[in-house]
Amino acid sequence: MAMDFSKFMDENFDIKEWVNGAFKSHKESPGANKDQYATTMVMKLQMFIQEVNNVIEETSQLAVQNLPRVAREIEAVKQEASLLQDQMRMVKEDIQKVEHDTAQSMQMLLQLDSIKSRMQAASNALQEADNWTTLSADIEEVFQSQDIHAISTKLVGMQQSLQMLVDVPDYAERCQHLEKLKDRLEAMLSPQLVAAFNAQSIDTAEAFVRIFSNINRLPQLYKYYHKCHKNQLLQSWRTIVDSNDDDTVLEWLPEFYDQLVSTWHSQIKWCSEIFTEPHRVVCELLTETLNSMDPSLSSCIAKMLEGRTNTLEILIDLKQISERFAKSIEAAVDSHGEGEMYKPHVQQLAMAVYAPYRPYIMKYSNFEDSVLDNHLNNIPLDHTEVIDCVRLLGESVGRLFSAANESNERCTKFTNGCGYIGLVKSLKSYFTSYGREFRRVLTNLKEKFKVDHSDDWSLFQHSLRIIQTCGELLLHTDELDDNLMSSIISSVGKQQPTTPRSPRPGDSRFRYNPFHMYTELLLETQGDRTALDDLVTRLEEDVPSVLEDVKTEMSALSVEVHRFAFDIAFAQLKSHLQDVSTMEMWTSASAGRAITSDLPTFSLSPLEYITQIGQYLMTLPQHLEPFTTQDNPAIITALKHGKLPYTEERELIEHIADLWLESIARGTMHMYCEEILKIPEITEHATRQLTTDIDYLCNVLDDLGLQPSDLMKNIASLLKAPKDDLSSCGENMPQRLVGAISGMRNL
């Protein structure tokens, strides 16, 4: 069997694959013997190896024999290369010699060529001057013939001649003469132009385009086209206004915009067959029409707004009508190629659409102030009955923030985000006014609470509901703040161009959709645009809030309401403590001495004032529990922002009731210690009684899971100390305290 040894030369030769292939082909043969085949294949491989070795040996011998001949040929090539180098050196020297000998002659030839060129130019100028003279002499006859093509041909010839006569003394006069002749041709053609544009005659219009293009008057032709169709559109606007006297601009504007869109679609098709820049021509037509409306859109809007209270609502409705028109034009422009969208004439059209609203965008903050103030005036907060007053405060939160969220929506609809700086100011003023009214109501409640002491716990429950209202205010403020920041970034941030602001018309870097650049369309000054950009930049760099002042205002309200609630809860304790320093028993020499002078301190009973305080403190948990054990995020939030008196700055403990209990207990100890230190003089028996009262209060606090203050423990220690040990007892205590107790005990 023949074997294929060609595969041994492949770069990716696989020995296993070759062996397997060889055995596979042998297996397919009838009567195959694997061992015999393997022996045969090995023998053939050995013979093939021997043959390859023989070929290699022959080739090596041949190469060795040829080496002397190759060396001789290389040496010959080196000699020829050296000879060629010498010849090239000689040629170079000859060239340098020729250049040196003929330099003057070449200079003369160059001068002669320059003279020839000047003579040729002078000849052409003389010919063109003669041509100008000839054409000027014949032009009047051509004009009298009324042959438009002949006239345009003459004018083109004169125009070409004039290009060669730039340096003649009367060049300016000749230019003026040529322009006057062009004006005569325009005047002659104007009736035919109007007729052609009105009839939408393609052949006639194309002929006029060629004529005006040849005489460099194409912009004037555009003006004739614009004037013809603009007058028709303006007459349509006047008809719409006059025939619908009972309607307003809200009804007129959609109908007129429909005509403009229809004009766009019909004229862009016609202009594409006539003009080289059809989009520019039609865009400029619509721009001029919008800028020339009589009555103007601005005056119609101003007239409609006279005497209206819903100014902002009307402006939003009108702007949405204009936005629908802008989107229709945008889609039409975009359908004819992406490049058209970024040209200056499209930007000018977009500016014309939104121009009537720019003055009102500048006043947006004032409009929003009026709407929000009117809404705030319709939110009742005060009532003659306490329970109704508290209820109204709670109900005001939803209405307050409903109006704020609506203002956010209005800002997006009317200003497309450009008015957010004004909106933030309006919201700050809005919430400040609300906070002022809230404080006024709170002051009224304080006065009512001073009069009504029939049920202090009922009043305290009312105050807790007001605290919950403060918490809801804070929660809603955070939510509104997040919504505002999200709206600002989404509506204004996406308008950020990658090119400089206010690029020059025709600037190739002006590569963003002009219909979406509302900061350019709606803001009049660069300062306003910069301020808005700065706001967006700060928000994108993780500035925490746009309503920081409002949050501060709400936090201050929470502080005041917590103090208000604390004063209600502390009122009874205060009434028991405020006369402690003036009680007669502290100075009475006979009070209790006959009976108790020799009895130990534990035999004394606490006085009524301190037992009433203890009983009141023991009832606090059951009154606090219903309002503080339930999961109430509003109360928790209010407490985070409104610190309770006599509590330290720390994280909230697990149960708010415990924090309230601690605050009231610390307030009790603070006032009790102050009253004790006000006692001018105290007898020995009264001292023992006072320590009994203090111990009773400490036991009550212990039952409530609270610790007495350091001041109260020091006072108790100084009162219990024997007269001789007072100094040593107060060694580590404030000296003013030790001095006060010493004076009180006449030591």
XYZ file of C-alpha atoms in Angstrom:
747
model
C 0.000 0.000 0.000
C 1.267 3.513 -0.929
C 1.875 5.878 1.986
C 1.424 9.664 1.974
C 4.662 11.238 3.316
C 3.781 14.767 2.204
C 2.072 15.566 5.507
C 5.464 15.464 7.254
C 6.175 18.891 5.724
C 3.081 20.572 7.306
C 3.813 23.123 10.042
C 1.080 21.677 12.256
C 2.012 18.012 11.688
C 0.458 15.672 14.298
C 2.178 12.286 14.552
C -0.766 10.668 16.343
C -3.210 11.798 13.688
C -0.956 10.502 10.883
C -0.494 7.078 12.518
C -4.196 6.720 13.263
C -5.033 7.719 9.693
C -2.625 5.159 8.278
C -4.045 2.321 10.400
C -7.602 3.437 9.633
C -7.018 3.131 5.872
C -5.376 -0.285 6.425
C -8.319 -1.446 8.547
C -10.693 -0.785 5.650
C -8.666 -3.242 3.433
C -9.877 -6.853 3.436
C -7.706 -9.432 5.202
C -5.656 -6.795 7.043
C -3.008 -7.867 9.577
C -2.110 -5.071 12.022
C 1.252 -6.444 13.158
C 2.426 -7.155 9.636
C 1.196 -3.697 8.532
C 2.992 -1.987 11.427
C 6.257 -3.816 10.553
C 5.931 -2.800 6.899
C 5.173 0.817 7.823
C 8.238 1.006 10.134
C 10.449 -0.402 7.393
C 9.136 2.156 4.876
C 9.727 4.996 7.363
C 13.312 3.823 7.922
C 13.891 3.705 4.155
C 12.393 7.177 3.829
C 14.686 8.477 6.590
C 17.714 6.990 4.836
C 16.666 8.633 1.601
C 16.286 12.017 3.327
C 19.718 11.662 4.920
C 21.247 10.969 1.510
C 19.621 14.072 0.034
C 20.865 16.226 2.926
C 24.399 14.907 2.542
C 24.433 15.603 -1.220
C 23.096 19.111 -0.710
C 25.700 19.873 1.963
C 28.544 18.716 -0.290
C 27.249 20.837 -3.163
C 27.044 23.897 -0.895
C 30.617 23.418 0.307
C 31.852 23.144 -3.296
C 30.040 26.399 -4.300
C 31.317 28.557 -1.409
C 34.584 29.723 -3.157
C 32.638 30.781 -6.253
C 30.100 32.752 -4.095
C 32.945 34.537 -2.282
C 34.506 35.571 -5.646
C 31.165 36.951 -6.873
C 30.670 38.958 -3.652
C 34.110 40.518 -4.051
C 33.240 41.490 -7.623
C 30.029 43.162 -6.493
C 31.973 45.195 -3.890
C 34.388 46.454 -6.553
C 31.518 47.466 -8.853
C 29.800 49.318 -5.965
C 32.994 51.274 -5.225
C 33.298 52.213 -8.899
C 29.669 53.384 -8.997
C 30.252 55.538 -5.911
C 33.194 57.284 -7.595
C 31.146 57.961 -10.718
C 28.264 59.443 -8.692
C 30.742 61.739 -6.910
C 31.991 62.994 -10.281
C 28.411 63.614 -11.499
C 27.654 65.619 -8.347
C 30.702 67.805 -8.925
C 29.627 68.393 -12.544
C 26.132 69.441 -11.412
C 27.560 71.884 -8.866
C 29.798 73.376 -11.535
C 26.845 73.821 -13.947
C 24.770 75.476 -11.238
C 27.603 77.870 -10.445
C 28.217 78.747 -14.091
C 24.521 79.213 -15.028
C 23.110 80.853 -11.835
C 23.027 84.312 -13.437
C 21.331 82.979 -16.546
C 18.610 81.229 -14.483
C 17.967 84.430 -12.552
C 17.497 86.266 -15.832
C 15.053 83.605 -17.045
C 13.007 83.968 -13.862
C 12.835 87.730 -14.309
C 11.751 87.327 -17.908
C 9.003 84.878 -16.855
C 7.769 87.344 -14.225
C 7.690 90.125 -16.816
C 5.780 87.867 -19.196
C 3.189 87.088 -16.486
C 2.703 90.756 -15.705
C 2.330 91.616 -19.368
C -0.210 88.834 -19.744
C -2.164 90.150 -16.715
C -2.005 93.687 -18.118
C -3.250 92.411 -21.461
C -6.142 90.583 -19.772
C -6.969 93.700 -17.762
C -6.982 95.829 -20.906
C -9.219 93.283 -22.605
C -11.586 93.206 -19.622
C -11.540 97.015 -19.476
C -12.408 97.115 -23.122
C -15.029 94.432 -22.472
C -16.451 96.505 -19.574
C -16.619 99.547 -21.852
C -18.357 97.561 -24.561
C -20.824 95.940 -22.169
C -21.570 99.262 -20.467
C -22.331 100.851 -23.805
C -24.673 98.018 -24.825
C -26.452 97.480 -21.492
C -29.068 100.178 -21.985
C -30.142 98.723 -25.297
C -30.383 95.274 -23.724
C -32.549 96.595 -20.886
C -34.842 98.249 -23.415
C -35.242 94.922 -25.162
C -36.655 93.417 -21.922
C -34.760 90.215 -22.731
C -34.099 88.854 -19.243
C -31.579 86.234 -20.293
C -29.621 88.732 -22.403
C -29.610 91.222 -19.518
C -28.393 88.626 -17.026
C -25.678 87.511 -19.474
C -24.441 91.088 -19.874
C -24.431 91.611 -16.108
C -22.453 88.398 -15.572
C -19.904 89.591 -18.162
C -19.614 92.981 -16.479
C -19.238 91.207 -13.129
C -16.358 89.093 -14.481
C -14.702 92.149 -16.027
C -14.963 94.019 -12.764
C -13.051 91.276 -10.965
C -10.018 92.136 -13.151
C -10.317 95.854 -12.483
C -9.877 95.872 -8.720
C -6.931 98.272 -8.853
C -8.408 100.881 -11.205
C -9.083 104.279 -9.599
C -12.840 104.263 -10.300
C -13.401 100.666 -9.070
C -15.887 101.728 -6.366
C -17.955 103.766 -8.860
C -18.063 100.827 -11.258
C -19.243 98.529 -8.422
C -22.049 100.941 -7.573
C -23.029 101.162 -11.234
C -23.168 97.355 -11.494
C -25.270 97.056 -8.309
C -27.743 99.597 -9.676
C -28.058 97.569 -12.874
C -28.711 94.447 -10.765
C -31.354 96.366 -8.818
C -33.038 97.299 -12.119
C -33.075 93.649 -13.120
C -34.575 92.679 -9.745
C -37.267 95.309 -10.051
C -38.061 94.071 -13.556
C -38.300 90.457 -12.330
C -40.156 91.023 -9.051
C -43.723 90.621 -10.472
C -42.695 87.432 -12.250
C -40.983 86.167 -9.092
C -44.087 86.664 -6.974
C -46.232 85.001 -9.632
C -43.848 82.042 -9.870
C -43.716 81.548 -6.094
C -47.483 81.862 -5.763
C -48.084 79.420 -8.589
C -45.366 77.096 -7.251
C -43.975 76.853 -10.792
C -40.862 74.711 -10.633
C -39.492 75.455 -14.125
C -39.857 79.227 -13.797
C -38.447 79.250 -10.260
C -35.429 77.201 -11.347
C -34.711 79.719 -14.124
C -34.833 82.603 -11.646
C -32.562 80.718 -9.231
C -29.951 80.356 -11.987
C -30.181 84.051 -12.877
C -29.905 85.278 -9.282
C -27.141 82.806 -8.533
C -25.108 84.016 -11.536
C -25.366 87.661 -10.470
C -24.650 86.804 -6.786
C -28.119 87.887 -5.648
C -29.422 84.563 -4.265
C -30.116 85.993 -0.752
C -32.395 88.579 -2.376
C -34.267 85.779 -4.112
C -34.793 84.106 -0.709
C -36.225 87.369 0.590
C -38.769 87.469 -2.233
C -39.756 83.900 -1.428
C -40.033 84.639 2.298
C -42.020 87.804 1.724
C -44.480 86.053 -0.571
C -45.293 83.170 1.791
C -44.867 85.165 4.993
C -47.591 87.581 3.926
C -49.939 84.664 3.315
C -49.230 83.180 6.766
C -49.565 86.526 8.553
C -52.880 87.112 6.810
C -54.031 83.700 8.033
C -53.076 84.665 11.604
C -54.992 87.933 11.330
C -58.019 86.061 9.988
C -57.902 83.585 12.874
C -57.779 86.393 15.437
C -60.458 88.564 13.822
C -62.913 85.751 13.139
C -62.744 84.399 16.694
C -63.141 87.483 18.869
C -64.783 85.521 21.648
C -61.837 83.128 21.887
C -58.406 83.712 23.362
C -54.870 82.986 22.307
C -55.336 79.515 23.805
C -57.722 78.741 20.924
C -55.965 80.807 18.227
C -52.472 79.442 18.683
C -53.093 75.713 17.954
C -54.872 76.550 14.695
C -52.059 78.835 13.552
C -49.381 76.332 14.531
C -51.187 73.682 12.457
C -50.914 75.974 9.432
C -47.201 76.487 10.058
C -46.581 72.731 10.252
C -48.584 72.198 7.086
C -46.583 74.962 5.377
C -43.343 73.299 6.438
C -44.244 69.956 4.899
C -45.557 71.431 1.648
C -42.775 73.969 1.150
C -39.864 71.710 2.103
C -40.873 69.366 -0.705
C -41.121 72.197 -3.243
C -37.962 73.976 -2.081
C -35.947 70.752 -2.280
C -36.418 70.866 -6.071
C -35.543 74.560 -6.349
C -32.974 75.608 -3.760
C -29.688 74.081 -2.707
C -30.496 74.730 0.981
C -34.221 74.017 1.308
C -34.194 73.515 5.098
C -32.538 76.847 5.681
C -35.033 78.622 3.397
C -38.116 77.121 5.073
C -36.745 77.519 8.612
C -36.043 81.180 7.968
C -39.572 81.563 6.545
C -41.124 80.210 9.763
C -38.741 82.261 11.921
C -39.603 85.511 10.149
C -43.304 84.670 10.351
C -43.180 84.051 14.120
C -41.230 87.264 14.660
C -43.629 89.343 12.521
C -47.027 88.209 13.839
C -49.544 91.032 14.179
C -50.840 91.115 16.836
C -47.691 89.595 18.291
C -47.923 86.489 20.426
C -46.411 88.400 23.354
C -49.129 91.049 23.229
C -51.850 88.388 22.978
C -50.459 86.616 26.041
C -50.195 89.876 28.002
C -53.778 90.785 27.111
C -55.066 87.387 28.206
C -53.251 87.600 31.543
C -54.766 90.985 32.426
C -56.887 90.664 35.542
C -56.340 86.902 35.827
C -55.348 85.247 39.086
C -54.354 81.919 37.512
C -51.465 83.463 35.571
C -49.110 80.529 35.939
C -51.739 78.001 34.890
C -52.476 79.949 31.687
C -48.776 80.312 30.869
C -48.231 76.580 31.319
C -51.122 75.782 28.960
C -49.780 78.178 26.326
C -46.223 76.918 26.581
C -47.340 73.311 26.215
C -49.092 74.292 22.964
C -45.838 75.868 21.735
C -43.874 72.806 22.846
C -46.113 70.508 20.803
C -45.449 72.704 17.758
C -41.707 72.663 18.477
C -41.707 68.862 18.705
C -43.522 68.617 15.355
C -40.925 70.838 13.681
C -38.103 68.985 15.423
C -39.377 65.648 14.107
C -39.750 67.118 10.611
C -36.192 68.505 10.613
C -34.760 65.314 12.072
C -36.427 63.176 9.396
C -34.389 64.919 6.684
C -30.969 64.071 8.093
C -29.137 64.422 11.382
C -26.823 67.188 10.214
C -29.642 69.687 9.618
C -30.601 69.756 13.308
C -27.359 71.442 14.362
C -27.335 74.354 11.929
C -27.835 77.973 13.062
C -31.144 78.494 11.226
C -32.722 75.669 13.261
C -31.505 77.282 16.477
C -32.982 80.610 15.366
C -36.336 78.934 14.694
C -36.316 77.308 18.150
C -35.494 80.682 19.725
C -38.411 82.294 17.882
C -40.845 79.621 19.149
C -39.915 80.161 22.822
C -39.147 83.908 22.701
C -42.604 85.032 24.002
C -42.094 83.052 27.228
C -38.638 84.306 28.191
C -39.869 87.422 30.059
C -42.281 85.276 32.064
C -39.578 82.731 32.889
C -37.658 85.589 34.512
C -40.716 86.309 36.685
C -41.471 82.683 37.446
C -40.430 82.972 41.087
C -42.941 85.807 41.603
C -45.726 83.773 40.005
C -44.863 80.773 42.189
C -44.794 82.962 45.304
C -48.307 84.128 44.538
C -49.625 80.585 43.993
C -47.981 79.205 47.135
C -49.026 82.156 49.304
C -52.609 81.804 48.124
C -52.521 78.075 48.913
C -51.016 78.715 52.336
C -53.759 81.211 53.135
C -56.303 78.483 52.450
C -54.768 76.077 54.972
C -56.567 76.563 58.330
C -54.312 76.152 61.337
C -56.058 77.880 64.256
C -59.270 77.068 66.095
C -60.938 78.069 69.335
C -60.901 74.484 70.624
C -57.558 72.937 71.508
C -58.351 69.501 70.076
C -59.495 71.003 66.771
C -56.424 73.211 66.618
C -54.130 70.189 67.076
C -56.082 68.291 64.425
C -55.749 71.165 61.935
C -51.992 71.300 62.473
C -51.761 67.591 61.671
C -53.963 67.882 58.586
C -51.978 70.850 57.293
C -48.906 68.721 56.552
C -50.436 66.840 53.631
C -51.883 69.988 52.088
C -48.647 71.893 52.653
C -46.471 69.405 50.804
C -49.079 68.638 48.166
C -48.766 72.261 47.071
C -44.958 72.050 47.211
C -44.901 68.955 44.984
C -47.301 70.632 42.579
C -44.905 73.579 42.377
C -42.141 71.153 41.394
C -44.327 69.842 38.571
C -45.191 73.395 37.481
C -41.511 74.314 37.371
C -40.762 71.373 35.106
C -43.711 72.070 32.813
C -43.241 75.829 32.497
C -39.481 76.331 32.781
C -38.169 72.870 31.799
C -35.985 73.071 34.895
C -34.645 76.568 34.163
C -36.620 78.078 37.052
C -35.403 75.813 39.845
C -33.278 78.511 41.462
C -36.392 80.688 41.714
C -38.499 77.742 42.877
C -36.089 76.940 45.712
C -36.322 80.571 46.875
C -40.122 80.442 46.672
C -40.268 77.208 48.653
C -38.000 78.639 51.339
C -40.278 81.652 51.654
C -43.327 79.375 51.624
C -42.092 77.151 54.427
C -40.815 80.130 56.417
C -44.302 81.641 56.305
C -45.770 78.326 57.372
C -43.298 78.106 60.242
C -44.299 81.611 61.330
C -47.965 80.616 61.359
C -47.130 77.372 63.169
C -45.354 79.335 65.907
C -48.261 81.749 66.169
C -50.647 78.841 66.683
C -48.216 77.308 69.179
C -48.168 80.572 71.147
C -51.970 80.621 71.196
C -51.989 77.027 72.434
C -49.591 77.938 75.219
C -51.949 80.661 76.357
C -54.910 78.282 76.249
C -52.964 75.651 78.175
C -52.133 78.198 80.883
C -55.846 78.811 81.383
C -56.976 75.196 81.131
C -55.400 72.944 83.784
C -58.390 70.645 84.143
C -56.537 67.712 82.621
C -52.790 68.162 82.243
C -52.335 64.683 80.779
C -54.857 65.406 78.061
C -52.897 68.553 77.213
C -49.683 66.528 77.173
C -51.240 64.056 74.738
C -52.151 66.972 72.488
C -48.552 68.176 72.622
C -47.316 64.707 71.629
C -49.590 64.843 68.594
C -48.014 68.191 67.670
C -44.580 66.558 68.014
C -45.761 63.873 65.594
C -46.820 66.644 63.224
C -43.292 68.082 63.425
C -41.877 64.657 62.607
C -44.148 64.399 59.575
C -42.980 67.843 58.469
C -39.361 66.714 58.685
C -40.014 63.439 56.840
C -41.919 65.188 54.050
C -39.196 67.843 53.804
C -36.559 65.153 53.236
C -38.757 63.518 50.604
C -39.412 66.837 48.856
C -35.695 67.649 48.955
C -34.842 64.337 47.280
C -37.525 64.887 44.633
C -36.235 68.384 43.897
C -32.620 67.268 43.541
C -33.659 64.388 41.286
C -35.803 66.706 39.137
C -33.044 69.303 38.828
C -30.457 66.755 37.705
C -32.835 64.964 35.334
C -34.279 68.095 33.691
C -31.276 70.439 33.694
C -28.335 68.051 33.917
C -29.154 66.358 30.601
C -29.032 69.748 28.857
C -25.345 70.225 29.680
C -23.530 70.694 26.353
C -20.053 69.415 25.712
C -19.219 72.687 23.947
C -18.892 76.261 25.216
C -22.072 78.152 26.036
C -23.629 80.397 23.359
C -21.511 79.340 20.387
C -21.300 81.648 17.410
C -23.672 80.920 14.502
C -22.044 78.462 12.155
C -19.648 77.179 14.782
C -19.028 73.519 13.971
C -18.828 72.725 17.682
C -22.507 73.582 18.089
C -23.531 69.937 18.171
C -26.560 69.563 20.398
C -30.261 69.616 19.628
C -31.330 73.279 19.862
C -34.943 72.311 20.656
C -33.751 70.631 23.880
C -31.365 73.313 25.120
C -33.927 75.083 27.298
C -31.299 77.021 29.215
C -30.425 78.739 25.930
C -34.039 79.066 24.813
C -35.618 80.315 28.042
C -32.948 82.146 30.066
C -32.051 85.639 28.894
C -28.707 86.214 30.608
C -25.503 84.233 30.763
C -25.417 84.881 34.508
C -28.664 82.938 34.962
C -27.322 80.039 32.900
C -24.085 79.980 34.878
C -25.949 79.994 38.200
C -28.089 77.060 37.077
C -25.038 75.151 35.839
C -23.332 75.752 39.186
C -26.375 74.383 41.021
C -26.371 71.204 38.933
C -22.609 70.809 39.409
C -22.946 71.088 43.186
C -25.715 68.491 43.234
C -23.735 66.093 41.052
C -20.815 66.488 43.464
C -22.986 65.208 46.323
C -24.154 68.485 47.861
C -26.546 67.124 50.521
C -29.577 69.363 50.023
C -31.264 72.250 48.243
C -33.657 72.825 51.147
C -31.122 73.020 53.961
C -32.698 76.249 55.275
C -36.139 74.630 55.294
C -34.802 71.622 57.193
C -33.232 73.976 59.721
C -36.580 75.744 60.084
C -38.412 72.459 60.656
C -35.778 71.298 63.146
C -36.170 74.550 65.072
C -39.942 73.967 65.166
C -39.343 70.489 66.544
C -37.113 71.914 69.283
C -39.773 74.452 70.264
C -42.558 71.874 70.266
C -40.515 69.473 72.412
C -39.883 72.283 74.885
C -43.586 73.090 74.782
C -44.529 69.456 75.514
C -41.906 69.251 78.244
C -43.260 72.383 79.915
C -46.750 70.830 79.961
C -45.508 67.568 81.449
C -43.347 69.454 83.947
C -46.004 71.974 84.979
C -47.299 70.028 88.009
C -43.782 69.202 89.169
C -42.847 72.833 88.866
C -45.862 73.877 90.936
C -44.770 71.485 93.699
C -41.131 72.587 93.625
C -41.289 76.328 93.127
C -42.050 77.105 96.793
C -39.671 74.585 98.386
C -37.035 77.200 99.232
C -39.544 79.381 101.102
C -41.210 76.694 103.223
C -41.414 77.792 106.911
C -40.418 74.447 108.356
C -36.782 74.898 107.240
C -36.331 77.754 109.709
C -38.925 76.882 112.389
C -37.192 76.087 115.705
C -40.144 74.152 117.119
C -41.393 72.244 114.103
C -41.307 68.558 115.043
C -38.542 68.961 117.625
C -40.525 67.728 120.684
C -41.510 64.515 119.003
C -38.740 63.714 116.591
C -35.577 65.366 117.863
C -34.199 62.125 119.274
C -35.569 59.769 116.637
C -33.369 58.372 113.878
C -33.691 59.730 110.340
C -35.503 56.654 108.979
C -38.374 57.305 111.389
C -39.206 60.548 109.574
C -41.801 60.569 106.816
C -41.314 62.500 103.545
C -43.324 65.671 103.289
C -46.421 65.971 101.122
C -44.746 68.019 98.369
C -42.140 65.337 97.672
C -44.644 62.481 97.844
C -46.799 64.275 95.270
C -43.743 64.628 93.052
C -42.947 60.929 93.489
C -46.503 59.888 92.684
C -46.476 62.058 89.561
C -43.187 60.553 88.357
C -44.496 57.029 88.955
C -47.534 57.701 86.733
C -45.434 59.062 83.834
C -44.694 55.704 82.133
C -48.350 54.731 81.795
C -49.144 58.081 80.153
C -46.140 57.974 77.831
C -46.466 54.342 76.812
C -49.405 54.581 74.333
C -47.640 57.292 72.297
C -44.112 55.988 72.335
C -44.187 52.181 72.249
C -45.795 51.923 68.809
C -43.582 52.150 65.741
C -43.964 55.832 64.957
C -41.223 57.112 62.597
C -42.611 60.659 62.783
C -42.084 60.921 66.546
C -38.643 59.318 66.252
C -37.643 61.770 63.496
C -38.974 64.719 65.479
C -36.981 63.652 68.516
C -33.797 63.324 66.440
C -34.119 66.960 65.416
C -35.713 68.305 68.614
C -33.596 67.763 71.708
C -35.437 67.216 74.979
C -34.343 69.466 77.855
C -31.819 68.056 80.324
C -30.777 65.230 77.966
C -27.349 64.779 76.464
C -26.531 64.652 72.730
C -26.496 60.925 71.953
C -28.198 58.309 69.845
C -31.827 57.566 70.617
C -32.366 54.865 73.195
C -34.607 51.926 72.383
C -37.763 53.303 73.991
C -38.692 56.946 73.555
C -40.714 56.749 76.785
C -37.469 56.143 78.663
C -35.948 59.274 77.132
C -38.966 61.345 78.110
C -38.901 59.894 81.613
C -35.197 60.684 81.911
C -35.741 64.251 80.689
C -38.556 64.969 83.171
C -36.700 63.277 86.036
C -33.520 65.238 85.340
C -35.545 68.424 85.121
C -37.115 67.597 88.485
C -33.724 66.979 90.099
C -32.300 70.136 88.561
C -35.092 72.369 89.858
C -35.194 70.594 93.232
C -31.475 71.161 93.747
C -31.817 74.805 92.757
C -34.645 75.288 95.257
C -32.648 73.553 98.000
C -29.671 75.826 97.407
C -31.980 78.843 97.678
C -32.907 77.940 101.293
C -31.281 80.694 103.359
C -31.101 78.797 106.649
C -32.095 75.370 107.895
C -32.425 73.883 111.362
C -30.962 70.575 112.391
C -34.358 68.925 112.396
C -35.223 70.433 109.029
C -31.929 69.126 107.709
C -32.910 65.598 108.696
C -36.338 66.120 107.106
C -34.798 67.399 103.909
C -32.478 64.411 103.649
C -35.527 62.182 104.164
C -37.266 63.932 101.268
C -34.186 63.569 99.058
C -33.858 59.877 99.919
C -37.526 59.378 99.057
C -37.010 60.974 95.625
C -33.909 58.838 95.058
C -35.915 55.714 95.876
C -38.605 56.758 93.374
C -35.962 57.308 90.721
C -34.456 53.928 91.486
C -37.868 52.284 91.035
C -38.064 53.979 87.630
C -34.606 52.684 86.688
C -32.961 56.113 86.920
C -29.951 57.389 88.814
C -29.919 60.601 90.896
C -27.774 63.393 89.568
C -24.310 64.004 90.985
C -25.444 67.362 92.345
C -28.321 65.864 94.280
C -26.120 63.093 95.677
C -23.557 65.683 96.783
C -26.249 67.805 98.461
C -27.590 64.740 100.278
C -24.100 63.797 101.427
C -23.372 67.307 102.703
C -26.711 67.491 104.538
C -26.176 64.122 106.211
C -22.561 64.804 107.214
C -21.915 65.672 110.883
C -20.908 69.262 111.427
C -17.345 68.311 112.274
C -16.937 66.130 109.168
C -18.478 68.530 106.654
C -15.127 69.790 105.380
C -13.689 66.329 104.832
C -16.949 65.126 103.253
C -16.910 67.937 100.716
C -13.225 67.655 99.923
C -13.831 66.353 96.365
C -16.967 68.431 95.752
C -17.311 71.891 94.184
C -16.340 74.447 96.821
C -19.261 76.716 95.963
C -21.646 73.869 96.779
C -19.849 73.105 100.041
C -19.928 76.782 100.962
C -23.647 77.063 100.191
C -24.562 74.060 102.369
C -22.270 75.252 105.167
C -23.948 78.616 105.168
C -27.377 77.024 105.114
C -26.508 74.897 108.171
C -24.863 77.859 109.972
C -21.494 76.101 110.096
